[in-house]
Short mmCIF file of C-alpha atoms in Angstrom, two decimals:
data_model
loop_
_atom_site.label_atom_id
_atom_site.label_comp_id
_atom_site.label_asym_id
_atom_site.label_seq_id
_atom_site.Cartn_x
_atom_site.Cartn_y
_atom_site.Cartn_z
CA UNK A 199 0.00 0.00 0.00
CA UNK A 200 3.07 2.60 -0.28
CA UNK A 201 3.21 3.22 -4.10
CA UNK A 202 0.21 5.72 -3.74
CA UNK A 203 1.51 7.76 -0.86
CA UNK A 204 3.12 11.07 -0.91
CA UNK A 205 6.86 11.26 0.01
CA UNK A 206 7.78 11.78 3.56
CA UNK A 207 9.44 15.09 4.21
CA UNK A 208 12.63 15.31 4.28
CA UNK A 209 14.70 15.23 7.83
CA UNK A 210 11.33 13.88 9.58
CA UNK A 211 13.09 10.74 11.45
CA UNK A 212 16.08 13.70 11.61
CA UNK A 213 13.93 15.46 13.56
CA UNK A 214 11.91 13.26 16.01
CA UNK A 215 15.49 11.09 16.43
CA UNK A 216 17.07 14.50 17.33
CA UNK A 217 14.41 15.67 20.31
CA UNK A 218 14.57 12.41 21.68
CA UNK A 219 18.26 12.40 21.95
CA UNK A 220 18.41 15.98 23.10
CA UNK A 221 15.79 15.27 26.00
CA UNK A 222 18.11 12.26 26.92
CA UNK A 223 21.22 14.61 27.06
CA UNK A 224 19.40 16.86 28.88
CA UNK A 225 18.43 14.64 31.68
CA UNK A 226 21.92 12.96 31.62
CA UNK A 227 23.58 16.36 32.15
CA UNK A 228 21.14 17.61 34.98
CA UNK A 229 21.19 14.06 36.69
CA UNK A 230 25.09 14.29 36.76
CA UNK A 231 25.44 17.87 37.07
CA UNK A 232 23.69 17.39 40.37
CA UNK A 233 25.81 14.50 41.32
CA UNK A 234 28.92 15.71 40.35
CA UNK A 235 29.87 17.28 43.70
CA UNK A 236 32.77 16.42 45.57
CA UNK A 237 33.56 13.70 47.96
CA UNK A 238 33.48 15.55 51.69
CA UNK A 239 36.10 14.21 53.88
CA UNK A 240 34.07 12.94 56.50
CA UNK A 241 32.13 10.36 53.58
CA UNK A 242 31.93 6.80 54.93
CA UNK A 243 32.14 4.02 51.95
CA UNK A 244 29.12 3.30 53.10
CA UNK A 245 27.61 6.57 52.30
CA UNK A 246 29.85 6.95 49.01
CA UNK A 247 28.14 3.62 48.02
CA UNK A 248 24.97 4.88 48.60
CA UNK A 249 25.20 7.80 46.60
CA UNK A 250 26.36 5.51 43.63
CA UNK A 251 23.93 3.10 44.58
CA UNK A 252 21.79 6.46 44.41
CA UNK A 253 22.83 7.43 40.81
CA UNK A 254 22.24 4.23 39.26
CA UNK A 255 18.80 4.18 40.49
CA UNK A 256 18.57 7.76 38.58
CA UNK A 257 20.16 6.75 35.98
CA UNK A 258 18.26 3.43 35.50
CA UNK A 259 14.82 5.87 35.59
CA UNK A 260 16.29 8.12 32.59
CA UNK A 261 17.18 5.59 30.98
CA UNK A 262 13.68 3.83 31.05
CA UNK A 263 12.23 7.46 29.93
CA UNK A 264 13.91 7.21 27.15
CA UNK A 265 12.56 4.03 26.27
CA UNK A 266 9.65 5.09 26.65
CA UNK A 267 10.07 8.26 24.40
CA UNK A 268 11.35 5.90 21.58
CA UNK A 269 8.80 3.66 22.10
CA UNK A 270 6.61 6.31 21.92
CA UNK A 271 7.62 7.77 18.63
CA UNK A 272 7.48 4.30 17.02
CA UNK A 273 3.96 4.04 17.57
CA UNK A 274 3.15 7.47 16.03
CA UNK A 275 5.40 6.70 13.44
CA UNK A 276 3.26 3.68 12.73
CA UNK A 277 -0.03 6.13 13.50
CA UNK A 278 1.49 8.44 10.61
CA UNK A 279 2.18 5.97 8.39
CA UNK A 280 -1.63 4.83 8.72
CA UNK A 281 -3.21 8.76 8.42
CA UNK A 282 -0.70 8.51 5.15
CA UNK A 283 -2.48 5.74 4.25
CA UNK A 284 -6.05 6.68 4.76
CA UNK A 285 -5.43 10.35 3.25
CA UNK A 286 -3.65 8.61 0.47
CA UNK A 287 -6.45 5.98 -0.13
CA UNK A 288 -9.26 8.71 0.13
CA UNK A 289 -7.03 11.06 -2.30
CA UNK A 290 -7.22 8.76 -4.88
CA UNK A 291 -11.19 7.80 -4.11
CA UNK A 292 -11.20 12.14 -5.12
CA UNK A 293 -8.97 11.43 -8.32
CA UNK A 294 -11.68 8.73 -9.48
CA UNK A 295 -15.02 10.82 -8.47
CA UNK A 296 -13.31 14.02 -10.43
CA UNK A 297 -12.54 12.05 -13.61
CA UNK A 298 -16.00 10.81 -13.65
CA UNK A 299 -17.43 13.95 -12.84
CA UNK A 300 -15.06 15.29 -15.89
CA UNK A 301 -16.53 12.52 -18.53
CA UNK A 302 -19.99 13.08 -17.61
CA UNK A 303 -19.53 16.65 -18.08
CA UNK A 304 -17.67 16.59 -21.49
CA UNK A 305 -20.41 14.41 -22.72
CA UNK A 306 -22.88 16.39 -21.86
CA UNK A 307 -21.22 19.64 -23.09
CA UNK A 308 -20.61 17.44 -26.88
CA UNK A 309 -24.52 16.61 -26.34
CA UNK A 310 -25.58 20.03 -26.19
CA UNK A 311 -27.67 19.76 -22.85
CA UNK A 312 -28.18 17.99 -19.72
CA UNK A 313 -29.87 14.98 -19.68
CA UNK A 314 -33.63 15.24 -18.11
CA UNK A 315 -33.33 12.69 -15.52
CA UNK A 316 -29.66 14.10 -14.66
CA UNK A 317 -31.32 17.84 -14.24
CA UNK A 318 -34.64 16.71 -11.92
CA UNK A 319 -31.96 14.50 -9.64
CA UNK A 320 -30.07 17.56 -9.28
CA UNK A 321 -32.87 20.31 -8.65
CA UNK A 322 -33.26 21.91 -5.41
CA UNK A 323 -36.84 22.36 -6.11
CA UNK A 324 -38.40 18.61 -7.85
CA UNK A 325 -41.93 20.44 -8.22
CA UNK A 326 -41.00 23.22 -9.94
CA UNK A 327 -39.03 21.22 -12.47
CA UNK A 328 -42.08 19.12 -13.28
#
């Protein structure tokens, strides 16, 4: 069903690919600009392990975000492809109508008039026309 449909535009998957990876940066940089800070001298290993234990937690949740967002964009990429589809589809149902609409009006133009039963159906006003 693709031979009918218009061409994507160009840099779409660019686009989407890009935001996604940007938010990801983003959250990577604020998560470890946060956690950047310096050991303090009084730090336990037990409470240096718990801050890493800390950050992988965080970094586990980002990274299931972003999952999510690319999960998310493959289903509206497959929601856009369908809308392309359907548009597409009723695009070419218009194409059809219009080049019968064309032939019946070309004959009727060579005949000279419009046929009876054609003018009634298309009266506002059936009475009147009788």
């Amino acid at each position: 069903m693709g031979s009918h449909r218009r061409s994507t535009q160009p840099g779409t998957g660019r686009g989407a690919r890009a935001t996604v990876l940007t938010a990801a940066a983003a959250t990577a940089a604020a998560t470890l600009g946060a956690a950047t800070a310096h050991a303090e001298p009084h730090d336990t290993p037990q409470s240096a392990g718990a801050r890493v234990d800390r950050l992988y937690a965080e970094a586990e949740r980002a990274t299931e975000r972003y999952n999510r967002a690319g999960e998310d964009v493959a289903r509206l990429r497959g929601e856009v492809s369908r809308a392309q589809d359907r548009a597409a589809r009723g695009q070419e149902r218009i194409n059809r109508m219009r080049e019968e609409l064309g032939s019946a009006a070309r004959a009727e133009y060579r005949a000279g008039g419009i046929d009876p039963a054609l003018a009634l159906l298309l009266t506002s006003d059936p009475d009147s026309y009788l």
